Coordinates of C-alpha atoms in Angstrom, one line a residue:
Chain Q
M264 CA 0.0 0.0 0.0
K265 CA 1.3 3.5 -0.8
W266 CA 2.4 5.5 2.3
N267 CA -0.1 8.2 1.8
L268 CA -3.3 6.2 1.4
R269 CA -4.2 6.2 5.1
T270 CA -3.2 9.7 6.1
T271 CA -4.2 13.3 5.2
P272 CA -1.8 16.1 4.1
E273 CA 0.1 18.0 6.7
G274 CA -2.0 20.7 8.4
T275 CA -5.3 18.9 7.7
R276 CA -7.2 16.3 9.6
D277 CA -10.4 14.3 9.8
L278 CA -13.0 15.2 12.3
L279 CA -14.8 12.3 14.0
L280 CA -17.9 11.8 16.0
E281 CA -17.7 14.2 19.1
E282 CA -15.4 16.5 17.2
C283 CA -18.2 17.0 14.7
V284 CA -20.7 17.3 17.4
V285 CA -18.8 20.2 19.1
R286 CA -18.0 21.8 15.8
R287 CA -21.6 22.0 14.7
R288 CA -22.6 23.1 18.2
V289 CA -20.1 26.0 18.2
E290 CA -21.1 27.0 14.7
R291 CA -24.9 26.9 15.5
T292 CA -24.3 28.9 18.7
L293 CA -22.3 31.6 16.9
T294 CA -24.4 31.9 13.8
E295 CA -27.6 32.0 15.8
G296 CA -26.2 35.0 17.7
F297 CA -25.3 36.7 14.4
R298 CA -28.8 36.0 13.0
L299 CA -30.4 37.5 16.1
H300 CA -28.4 40.6 15.5
G301 CA -30.0 40.9 12.0
F302 CA -27.1 39.4 10.0
S303 CA -27.7 37.2 7.0
E304 CA -25.5 34.4 5.7
V305 CA -23.3 34.4 2.6
M306 CA -21.1 31.7 1.2
T307 CA -18.2 32.5 -1.1
P308 CA -16.3 30.0 -3.3
G309 CA -13.4 28.0 -2.0
L310 CA -11.4 29.1 -5.1
E311 CA -10.8 32.7 -5.9
F312 CA -8.5 34.7 -8.2
Y313 CA -5.1 35.3 -6.7
D314 CA -5.3 39.0 -7.5
L315 CA -8.2 39.5 -5.0
F316 CA -5.8 38.9 -2.2
A317 CA -2.4 39.7 -3.8
S318 CA -1.8 43.1 -2.1
V319 CA -3.0 42.0 1.4
I320 CA -1.9 38.5 2.1
D321 CA 1.6 37.3 1.7
E322 CA 1.8 35.1 -1.5
R323 CA 3.9 32.6 0.4
D324 CA 1.0 31.9 2.8
M325 CA -1.6 31.0 0.1
Y326 CA -2.3 27.7 -1.6
K327 CA -2.1 28.5 -5.4
M328 CA -3.1 26.7 -8.5
S329 CA -4.2 27.7 -12.0
D330 CA -7.5 27.3 -13.8
N331 CA -8.0 25.9 -17.3
K332 CA -7.0 29.2 -18.9
G333 CA -3.8 29.4 -17.0
R334 CA -5.0 32.1 -14.6
L335 CA -3.7 32.0 -11.0
L336 CA -6.2 30.9 -8.4
V337 CA -5.9 30.5 -4.6
M338 CA -7.8 28.6 -2.0
R339 CA -9.7 31.2 0.0
P340 CA -7.2 32.5 2.6
D341 CA -9.7 35.0 4.1
S342 CA -13.4 35.8 4.0
T343 CA -13.4 39.6 4.3
L344 CA -12.0 40.3 0.9
P345 CA -14.5 38.0 -1.0
I346 CA -17.4 39.6 0.9
A347 CA -16.1 43.1 0.0
R348 CA -16.0 41.9 -3.6
L349 CA -19.5 40.4 -3.6
V350 CA -21.0 43.5 -1.9
S351 CA -19.4 45.8 -4.4
A352 CA -20.4 43.6 -7.3
R353 CA -23.8 42.2 -6.4
L354 CA -25.4 44.1 -3.5
Q355 CA -25.2 47.7 -4.7
Q356 CA -29.0 48.1 -4.5
A357 CA -29.3 46.8 -0.9
P358 CA -30.3 49.3 1.8
L359 CA -27.4 50.3 3.9
P360 CA -25.9 49.1 6.1
V361 CA -25.6 45.6 4.9
R362 CA -25.2 43.0 7.6
L363 CA -23.6 39.7 6.5
Y364 CA -22.2 36.7 8.3
Y365 CA -20.2 33.6 7.2
A366 CA -19.1 30.3 8.6
Q367 CA -16.6 28.7 6.3
D368 CA -13.0 27.3 6.0
V369 CA -10.0 29.4 5.2
F370 CA -6.7 28.0 4.1
H371 CA -3.2 29.1 5.1
L372 CA 0.0 27.5 3.9
N373 CA 2.0 27.0 7.1
H374 CA 5.7 26.6 7.0
G375 CA 7.3 24.1 9.2
L376 CA 6.0 21.8 11.9
Y377 CA 4.5 24.3 14.3
G378 CA 1.4 22.2 15.0
R379 CA -0.9 24.8 13.2
F380 CA -3.6 23.8 10.9
D381 CA -3.7 24.9 7.2
Q382 CA -7.5 24.6 7.1
V383 CA -9.2 26.8 9.7
F384 CA -13.0 27.0 10.3
Q385 CA -13.9 30.6 10.8
A386 CA -17.1 32.4 11.5
G387 CA -17.5 36.2 11.2
V388 CA -19.5 39.2 10.4
E389 CA -19.2 42.3 8.2
L390 CA -21.1 45.5 8.8
I391 CA -20.9 47.4 5.5
G392 CA -22.0 50.9 4.8
A393 CA -21.9 52.2 8.3
T394 CA -19.4 54.4 10.0
G395 CA -19.1 56.0 13.4
L396 CA -19.4 55.1 17.1
R397 CA -22.7 53.2 16.8
A398 CA -21.3 50.8 14.2
D399 CA -18.0 50.2 16.1
L400 CA -19.9 49.7 19.3
E401 CA -22.2 47.1 17.7
M402 CA -19.2 45.2 16.5
V403 CA -17.3 45.0 19.8
V404 CA -20.5 44.2 21.7
L405 CA -21.3 41.4 19.2
A406 CA -17.7 40.1 19.5
A407 CA -18.0 40.0 23.3
E408 CA -21.4 38.4 23.2
S409 CA -20.2 35.8 20.6
L410 CA -17.3 34.7 22.9
L411 CA -19.7 34.4 25.8
R412 CA -22.3 32.5 23.7
A413 CA -19.5 30.1 22.6
G414 CA -18.8 29.2 26.2
A415 CA -15.6 31.2 26.7
E416 CA -16.4 32.8 30.0
D417 CA -12.8 33.9 30.8
F418 CA -12.1 36.2 27.8
R419 CA -10.4 39.5 27.1
L420 CA -11.2 41.8 24.3
E421 CA -8.6 44.4 23.6
I422 CA -9.4 47.4 21.5
G423 CA -7.0 49.8 19.8
H424 CA -7.1 52.4 17.0
I425 CA -4.8 52.2 14.0
G426 CA -5.0 56.0 13.8
V427 CA -2.6 56.3 16.7
F428 CA 0.1 54.4 14.9
N429 CA -0.6 56.0 11.5
S430 CA -0.4 59.6 13.0
L431 CA 2.9 58.8 14.7
M432 CA 4.3 57.4 11.5
E433 CA 3.3 60.5 9.5
Q434 CA 5.2 62.6 12.0
L435 CA 8.3 60.4 11.7
D436 CA 11.0 61.0 9.2
C437 CA 12.1 57.6 8.1
A438 CA 12.3 55.2 5.1
P439 CA 9.2 53.0 4.3
A440 CA 11.2 49.9 5.1
D441 CA 11.9 51.3 8.6
K442 CA 8.2 52.0 9.1
E443 CA 7.4 48.4 8.2
A444 CA 10.0 47.2 10.7
L445 CA 8.6 49.5 13.3
R446 CA 5.1 48.1 12.8
D447 CA 6.4 44.6 13.3
L448 CA 8.4 45.5 16.4
I449 CA 5.5 47.3 18.0
E450 CA 3.1 44.5 17.2
S451 CA 5.5 41.9 18.8
K452 CA 6.2 44.2 21.8
S453 CA 9.9 43.8 21.1
Y454 CA 11.0 46.6 23.5
A455 CA 14.7 46.1 23.1
A456 CA 14.8 45.9 19.3
L457 CA 12.4 48.8 19.0
S458 CA 14.6 51.0 21.1
D459 CA 17.6 50.1 19.0
L460 CA 15.9 51.0 15.8
L461 CA 14.5 54.3 17.2
D462 CA 17.9 55.3 18.4
T463 CA 19.0 55.4 14.7
L464 CA 16.3 58.0 13.9
P465 CA 16.4 61.7 14.6
A466 CA 15.0 62.4 18.1
G467 CA 11.6 64.0 18.6
P468 CA 8.3 63.6 20.4
A469 CA 7.0 61.1 17.8
V470 CA 10.1 58.8 18.4
E471 CA 9.6 59.0 22.2
A472 CA 5.9 58.2 21.8
I473 CA 6.6 55.2 19.6
R474 CA 9.1 53.9 22.2
R475 CA 6.3 53.9 24.7
L476 CA 3.5 52.6 22.4
P477 CA 3.9 48.9 23.0
Q478 CA 3.6 49.4 26.8
L479 CA 0.4 51.4 26.4
F480 CA -2.1 48.6 27.1
G481 CA -4.4 47.9 30.0
D482 CA -7.4 49.7 31.5
A483 CA -8.7 53.2 30.9
S484 CA -5.7 54.8 32.6
V485 CA -3.8 53.9 29.4
L486 CA -5.8 56.5 27.6
D487 CA -4.9 59.2 30.1
Q488 CA -1.2 58.3 29.8
A489 CA -1.5 58.4 26.1
K490 CA -3.1 61.8 25.9
V491 CA 0.0 63.2 27.6
L492 CA 2.5 61.2 25.5
L493 CA 1.1 61.2 22.0
P494 CA 1.6 64.3 19.9
G495 CA -0.7 65.3 17.0
E496 CA -4.3 66.0 16.4
T497 CA -5.0 62.7 14.6
A498 CA -3.8 60.7 17.6
A499 CA -5.8 62.9 20.0
A500 CA -9.0 62.3 17.9
A501 CA -8.3 58.6 17.9
L502 CA -7.8 58.6 21.7
S503 CA -11.0 60.5 22.4
Y504 CA -12.9 58.2 20.1
L505 CA -11.6 55.2 22.0
Q506 CA -12.5 56.8 25.2
S507 CA -16.1 57.2 24.1
L508 CA -16.2 53.6 22.9
Y509 CA -14.7 52.3 26.1
T510 CA -17.2 54.2 28.3
L511 CA -20.1 52.8 26.3
L512 CA -18.7 49.3 26.7
C513 CA -18.3 49.8 30.4
D514 CA -21.9 50.9 30.5
M515 CA -22.7 47.5 28.9
G516 CA -21.0 45.8 31.8
F517 CA -17.9 44.7 30.0
E518 CA -15.5 46.6 32.1
K519 CA -13.6 43.5 33.3
Q520 CA -13.3 42.0 29.8
I521 CA -12.3 45.0 27.8
Q522 CA -8.8 46.3 27.6
I523 CA -7.1 49.0 25.6
D524 CA -4.0 48.2 23.6
L525 CA -2.6 51.1 21.7
G526 CA 0.4 49.0 20.6
M527 CA -1.9 46.8 18.6
V528 CA -1.3 47.6 14.9
H529 CA -2.5 44.4 13.1
R530 CA -0.3 43.1 10.3
N531 CA -3.1 43.5 7.7
E532 CA -2.8 46.9 6.2
Y533 CA -6.4 47.4 5.3
Y534 CA -7.5 48.5 8.7
T535 CA -8.3 52.2 9.1
G536 CA -9.9 52.8 12.5
V537 CA -10.9 50.9 15.6
I538 CA -9.3 47.4 15.7
F539 CA -9.8 44.7 18.3
R540 CA -8.7 41.2 19.3
G541 CA -10.2 38.5 21.5
Y542 CA -8.2 36.2 23.8
V543 CA -9.6 33.2 25.7
S544 CA -8.1 31.4 28.7
G545 CA -6.7 28.1 27.4
S546 CA -5.8 29.2 23.9
G547 CA -2.4 30.6 23.3
E548 CA -3.2 32.8 20.4
A549 CA -6.0 35.3 19.6
V550 CA -9.3 33.6 18.8
L551 CA -11.0 36.7 17.5
S552 CA -9.7 39.5 15.3
G553 CA -11.3 42.4 13.6
G554 CA -11.6 46.1 12.9
R555 CA -12.7 48.9 10.7
Y556 CA -11.6 48.9 7.0
D557 CA -13.1 52.0 5.3
T558 CA -11.0 52.0 2.2
L559 CA -11.1 48.4 1.2
L560 CA -14.4 48.4 -0.8
A561 CA -13.2 51.3 -2.9
R562 CA -10.8 48.8 -4.5
F563 CA -13.8 47.0 -5.9
G564 CA -15.5 50.1 -7.1
S565 CA -17.9 50.9 -4.3
D566 CA -16.7 53.4 -1.7
L567 CA -18.3 52.1 1.4
P568 CA -17.1 52.2 5.0
A569 CA -17.1 48.8 6.7
T570 CA -16.1 46.9 9.9
G571 CA -16.2 43.3 10.9
F572 CA -14.5 40.5 12.7
G573 CA -13.7 36.8 12.4
I574 CA -13.6 34.1 15.0
N575 CA -11.4 31.0 14.9
M576 CA -14.0 28.3 15.6
D577 CA -11.4 25.5 15.6
A578 CA -9.7 27.1 18.6
L579 CA -13.1 27.4 20.5
C580 CA -13.8 23.7 19.6
R581 CA -10.4 22.7 21.0
L582 CA -11.3 24.4 24.3
H583 CA -14.6 22.5 24.6
L584 CA -12.8 19.2 23.8
Q585 CA -10.1 19.9 26.3
Q586 CA -12.7 20.7 29.0
G587 CA -14.2 17.3 28.2
N588 CA -17.8 18.6 28.1
V589 CA -18.6 16.9 24.9
A590 CA -20.2 13.4 24.7
P591 CA -19.8 11.3 21.6
P592 CA -23.0 11.0 19.5
A593 CA -25.5 8.9 21.4
A594 CA -26.4 5.4 20.3
P595 CA -29.8 4.9 18.7
Q596 CA -32.6 4.1 21.1
K597 CA -33.9 1.0 19.3
L598 CA -32.7 -1.7 17.1
L599 CA -35.4 -3.3 14.9
F600 CA -35.1 -6.9 13.9
A601 CA -37.4 -8.8 11.5
P602 CA -37.3 -12.5 10.4
A603 CA -36.9 -13.3 6.8
G604 CA -39.8 -12.1 4.7
K605 CA -40.8 -9.3 7.1
E606 CA -38.2 -6.7 5.9
A607 CA -40.9 -4.3 4.5
A608 CA -42.8 -4.5 7.8
M609 CA -39.6 -3.7 9.7
H610 CA -39.0 -0.6 7.6
R611 CA -42.7 0.5 8.0
R612 CA -42.4 0.2 11.7
A613 CA -39.1 2.2 11.7
A614 CA -40.7 5.0 9.7
E615 CA -43.5 5.1 12.3
L616 CA -40.9 5.4 15.1
R617 CA -38.9 8.0 13.3
A618 CA -42.0 10.1 12.7
A619 CA -42.4 10.1 16.4
G620 CA -38.8 11.3 16.8
V621 CA -37.3 8.0 17.9
C622 CA -33.8 7.2 16.6
C623 CA -33.7 3.6 15.4
E624 CA -31.7 1.3 13.2
C625 CA -33.0 -1.7 11.2
S626 CA -30.8 -4.7 11.8
V627 CA -29.0 -5.9 8.7
Y628 CA -28.6 -9.4 10.1
D629 CA -31.0 -12.2 9.4
S630 CA -30.4 -13.9 12.8
L631 CA -31.8 -12.7 16.1
E632 CA -28.6 -13.7 17.9
R633 CA -26.3 -11.6 15.7
S634 CA -28.7 -8.7 15.9
R635 CA -28.7 -9.0 19.7
A636 CA -24.9 -9.1 19.8
Y637 CA -24.7 -6.0 17.5
A638 CA -27.1 -4.1 19.8
A639 CA -24.9 -4.9 22.8
A640 CA -21.7 -3.9 21.0
K641 CA -23.2 -0.6 19.8
G642 CA -24.9 0.2 23.1
I643 CA -28.4 0.1 21.8
A644 CA -30.7 -0.4 24.8
E645 CA -33.8 -1.9 23.2
L646 CA -34.2 -4.6 20.6
E647 CA -37.7 -4.7 19.0
I648 CA -38.8 -7.7 17.0
V649 CA -41.1 -7.0 14.1
N650 CA -43.3 -9.9 13.1
G651 CA -45.5 -8.0 10.7
E652 CA -48.8 -8.3 12.7
E653 CA -50.3 -4.9 13.1
Chain J
M89 CA -5.6 30.9 43.9
T90 CA -4.8 30.8 40.2
K91 CA -2.1 28.5 38.9
P92 CA 1.5 29.8 39.0
I93 CA 3.1 31.5 36.0
R94 CA 5.0 28.9 33.9
M95 CA 8.4 30.0 32.5
A96 CA 10.5 28.0 30.1
L97 CA 14.2 28.3 30.4
T98 CA 16.8 27.3 27.7
K99 CA 18.8 24.5 29.3
G100 CA 22.5 25.1 29.9
R101 CA 24.1 28.5 30.2
I102 CA 21.0 30.6 29.9
E103 CA 19.3 28.4 32.5
K104 CA 22.3 29.1 34.9
S105 CA 22.3 32.8 34.3
T106 CA 18.5 33.0 34.7
V107 CA 18.6 31.0 38.0
E108 CA 21.3 33.5 39.3
L109 CA 18.9 36.3 38.3
L110 CA 16.0 34.6 40.1
D111 CA 18.3 34.1 43.2
R112 CA 18.9 37.9 43.2
M113 CA 15.2 38.4 43.1
G114 CA 15.1 36.5 46.4
L115 CA 13.4 33.3 45.1
D116 CA 14.0 29.8 46.3
T117 CA 15.6 28.1 43.2
S118 CA 16.8 25.0 45.1
A119 CA 14.4 22.8 43.1
V120 CA 16.0 23.9 39.8
K121 CA 19.6 23.4 41.2
E122 CA 18.8 19.9 42.5
K123 CA 16.5 19.0 39.7
G124 CA 17.6 15.4 39.0
R125 CA 15.6 14.2 36.0
R126 CA 12.6 16.4 36.6
L127 CA 11.7 19.0 33.9
I128 CA 8.9 21.0 35.6
L129 CA 10.2 22.6 38.8
P130 CA 8.6 25.0 41.3
V131 CA 10.3 28.2 42.2
G132 CA 8.6 29.8 45.2
D133 CA 4.8 29.3 45.0
R134 CA 4.0 31.7 42.1
L135 CA 6.5 30.5 39.5
E136 CA 7.1 27.2 37.8
V137 CA 10.2 26.6 35.7
V138 CA 10.3 24.3 32.7
L139 CA 13.7 23.3 31.2
A140 CA 13.8 22.8 27.4
K141 CA 16.0 23.1 24.4
A142 CA 16.1 26.6 22.9
A143 CA 13.8 26.1 19.9
D144 CA 11.4 24.3 22.1
V145 CA 11.2 27.2 24.5
I146 CA 9.7 29.2 21.7
T147 CA 7.3 26.5 20.7
Y148 CA 6.0 26.1 24.3
V149 CA 5.6 29.8 24.7
E150 CA 4.0 30.3 21.2
H151 CA 1.4 27.6 22.0
G152 CA 0.7 29.1 25.4
V153 CA 1.6 26.0 27.5
C154 CA 4.3 28.2 29.0
D155 CA 3.4 31.8 29.7
M156 CA 7.0 33.1 29.5
G157 CA 10.4 32.0 28.3
V158 CA 14.0 32.9 28.3
V159 CA 15.8 32.2 25.1
G160 CA 18.7 33.6 23.0
K161 CA 18.0 36.1 20.2
D162 CA 19.8 33.7 17.9
T163 CA 17.0 31.1 18.3
I164 CA 14.4 33.9 18.1
A165 CA 15.9 35.1 14.8
E166 CA 16.1 31.6 13.4
S167 CA 12.7 30.3 14.5
G168 CA 10.4 33.4 14.1
G169 CA 6.9 33.0 15.4
S170 CA 4.3 35.2 17.2
Y171 CA 4.9 36.1 20.8
Y172 CA 6.0 39.3 22.6
E173 CA 9.7 39.8 23.1
M174 CA 9.7 42.0 26.2
L175 CA 13.0 42.2 27.9
D176 CA 16.7 42.0 27.0
L177 CA 18.4 40.2 29.9
G178 CA 21.9 41.3 28.8
F179 CA 23.6 37.9 29.4
G180 CA 24.6 35.4 26.8
K181 CA 26.0 38.2 24.7
C182 CA 27.5 37.3 21.3
R183 CA 26.7 38.1 17.7
F184 CA 25.9 36.6 14.4
A185 CA 28.6 37.3 11.8
L186 CA 29.6 36.4 8.3
A187 CA 33.1 34.9 8.2
A188 CA 35.3 33.8 5.4
P189 CA 38.9 32.4 5.0
K190 CA 41.4 35.1 5.9
G191 CA 42.7 37.0 2.9
T192 CA 39.7 36.3 0.6
D193 CA 37.3 39.0 -0.4
F194 CA 33.8 37.5 0.1
F195 CA 31.9 40.2 -1.8
A196 CA 34.3 40.5 -4.8
G197 CA 33.4 39.3 -8.3
Y198 CA 30.1 38.3 -9.8
Q199 CA 30.1 34.6 -9.2
S200 CA 27.4 33.4 -6.8
R201 CA 28.6 32.6 -3.3
T202 CA 28.0 29.5 -1.2
V203 CA 27.5 29.9 2.6
A204 CA 27.4 27.2 5.2
T205 CA 25.4 27.8 8.3
K206 CA 23.4 26.3 11.2
Y207 CA 21.0 29.2 10.9
P208 CA 19.6 29.1 7.3
N209 CA 16.8 31.6 8.0
V210 CA 19.1 34.2 9.6
A211 CA 21.6 33.8 6.7
R212 CA 18.8 34.0 4.0
A213 CA 17.3 37.2 5.6
Y214 CA 20.8 38.8 5.8
F215 CA 21.6 38.2 2.2
E216 CA 18.1 39.2 1.0
R217 CA 18.6 42.5 2.8
K218 CA 21.8 42.9 0.8
G219 CA 20.0 41.9 -2.4
M220 CA 22.5 39.1 -2.9
N221 CA 21.6 35.7 -4.4
V222 CA 23.5 33.2 -2.2
R223 CA 23.4 29.4 -2.1
I224 CA 22.9 28.4 1.5
I225 CA 23.8 24.9 2.8
K226 CA 22.6 23.8 6.2
I227 CA 25.3 22.2 8.4
E228 CA 24.5 20.6 11.7
G229 CA 27.9 20.5 13.4
S230 CA 31.1 22.6 13.2
V231 CA 30.4 25.0 10.4
E232 CA 34.0 26.2 10.3
L233 CA 34.8 22.9 8.5
A234 CA 32.7 23.8 5.4
P235 CA 35.1 26.5 4.0
L236 CA 38.1 24.4 4.9
L237 CA 36.8 21.6 2.8
S238 CA 35.9 24.1 0.0
L239 CA 32.2 23.3 0.3
A240 CA 31.4 27.0 1.0
D241 CA 33.0 30.4 0.5
G242 CA 31.9 31.6 3.9
I243 CA 29.8 30.9 7.0
V244 CA 27.1 32.7 9.0
D245 CA 27.5 31.6 12.6
I246 CA 27.5 32.8 16.2
V247 CA 30.8 34.5 17.2
E248 CA 31.8 35.1 20.8
T249 CA 35.5 35.7 21.0
G250 CA 36.5 34.7 17.5
T251 CA 39.1 32.2 18.7
T252 CA 37.5 29.3 16.9
L253 CA 37.4 31.3 13.7
R254 CA 41.1 32.3 14.0
E255 CA 42.2 28.7 14.7
N256 CA 40.6 27.6 11.5
G257 CA 42.0 30.4 9.4
L258 CA 38.7 32.4 9.2
E259 CA 38.0 36.0 9.9
V260 CA 34.8 38.0 10.4
V261 CA 33.7 39.8 7.2
E262 CA 30.7 41.6 8.7
D263 CA 28.5 41.5 11.8
V264 CA 25.0 40.3 11.0
M265 CA 23.2 41.0 14.3
P266 CA 23.9 41.2 18.0
V267 CA 22.6 38.4 20.2
S268 CA 21.7 38.1 23.9
S269 CA 19.1 36.4 26.1
R270 CA 15.5 37.7 25.8
V271 CA 12.3 37.2 27.8
I272 CA 9.5 36.2 25.5
V273 CA 5.8 36.1 26.5
N274 CA 2.8 34.3 25.1
M275 CA 0.4 36.8 23.5
A276 CA -2.8 35.5 25.2
S277 CA -1.0 35.2 28.6
L278 CA 0.0 38.8 28.6
K279 CA -3.6 39.8 28.0
L280 CA -5.2 37.4 30.4
R281 CA -2.6 37.7 33.2
K282 CA -1.3 41.2 32.6
Q283 CA -0.5 42.3 36.1
E284 CA 1.4 39.1 37.2
I285 CA 3.4 39.0 34.0
E286 CA 4.3 42.7 34.1
Q287 CA 5.4 42.3 37.7
W288 CA 7.7 39.4 36.8
I289 CA 9.1 41.4 33.9
A290 CA 9.7 44.5 36.1
R291 CA 11.3 42.4 38.8
M292 CA 13.6 40.7 36.3
E293 CA 14.5 44.0 34.8
A294 CA 15.3 45.4 38.3
A295 CA 17.5 42.4 39.1
R296 CA 19.3 42.8 35.8
E297 CA 20.0 46.5 36.5
E298 CA 21.3 45.5 40.0
Q299 CA 23.7 43.1 38.4
N300 CA 25.0 45.5 35.8
G301 CA 25.2 48.4 38.2

């Protein structure tokens, strides 16, 4: 037998029994929450043109292939860009804002044996055609509610604003390559390396502010510190916006779960405003990520503001499985057995039972003993013998 | 009472220096010093130390099974990954350098060069920054051997004093990056246990200052 006939490619896996139970449960819980908020489902193809993602997602991280005309395709690495495309192309007449949700796989080509999966089941929402505090508040509230609904009681949601970073970068006199490096160092909170790089730049208030940026995370006091530290009107506007959002979220009772992180800059460049991330006890990486992206839809010909987030459902499923609060699918309640010649009667009886909501199997064996043994092995409590007499 | 913070230490010299640091912080590190074959060891009642190979420290921290880790910048540069790199502990200082046989000009001419290294990612990133197309060969053991056997024109390796290089007729062509021990932190841990982790970082920083001052 060939070596690869009994395994799946690296980064993929089969889901069995209780893994499917928990996955469907998490999906149902999350999407039901989205639906109750007035969002409608869309599904986008698993294959898309490479160009759709080319300027946003690193080409090395995408699974690529070509179509029958030699054009480059990728396996969907993200759901936000396809939804931006479909709204621009097909939902131009819809009343704004458009509220859409999805629950589908995305594919990432992982390099090396880090134990990450290349196929990730994501659910998320996009709120398109709305700007301002009300829309941003709705997103963060829905994000927090979604984590709660999915059973993650101990969670943190951190909010930031890309305007803080962008305004500091504008005030900084340095090469684009250095700006990219600064973004990475702030994002990874590499204090030492960040300091080294900043020392090579001409000193100024922006340089000092950037030096402190990764440390500016925590409760509301961060905003007060930042107001003193961060120069520029854009930064001040971003901070007062965050302050309003934070106050509203505290009014909602999320004071303990919401944190500010001004050093959050997100690696995706399409974000333009409030950004946020969710962390859950028991999962080492962010399980939720999102933010405002007001310029993205213009690339597809419709200039609409938008915001949204995605949740890694696989990570939530892993938590449920780790906590062990998932039972494998239950055995049927009944096994039906009929002697030779009574098969049709057996299936009539089974249909009756199923109509009443009873889960039952019809025995494939023609001997009662073997049927009994099967029921015992499968854990089916009751064996019913059908003789055909009504 | 929540569970203690779990910190992964790179076995060997980094482990020794970190334990000295923990001693200065007034912690009871006797369990680490007399560890026997155990790999998870309590230090006081709020810290748990795990001993691992350098690259594994990163893996454990990245996956969140350890909240913090102490590991060399060399391993960080080679392995990459997502975590916070929050503190330079200042010990384990050395550097990555490009070295070539004494008297040769590594950058001369237009023929493509071959470089032997234990750190292919560091080497590749370095030559990409220079815009050079270089053939990189991964070597597991003594990299100095590769130019001596004419397998490579140069090496990218860790240099401390340069003695090994000199003894093998090699010299440093250019420094690639400085290296020292760093404290790394899992991203979710920092968010979920912010206060505790910030306190540990601050205490370690204070102990480092004390040692240097």
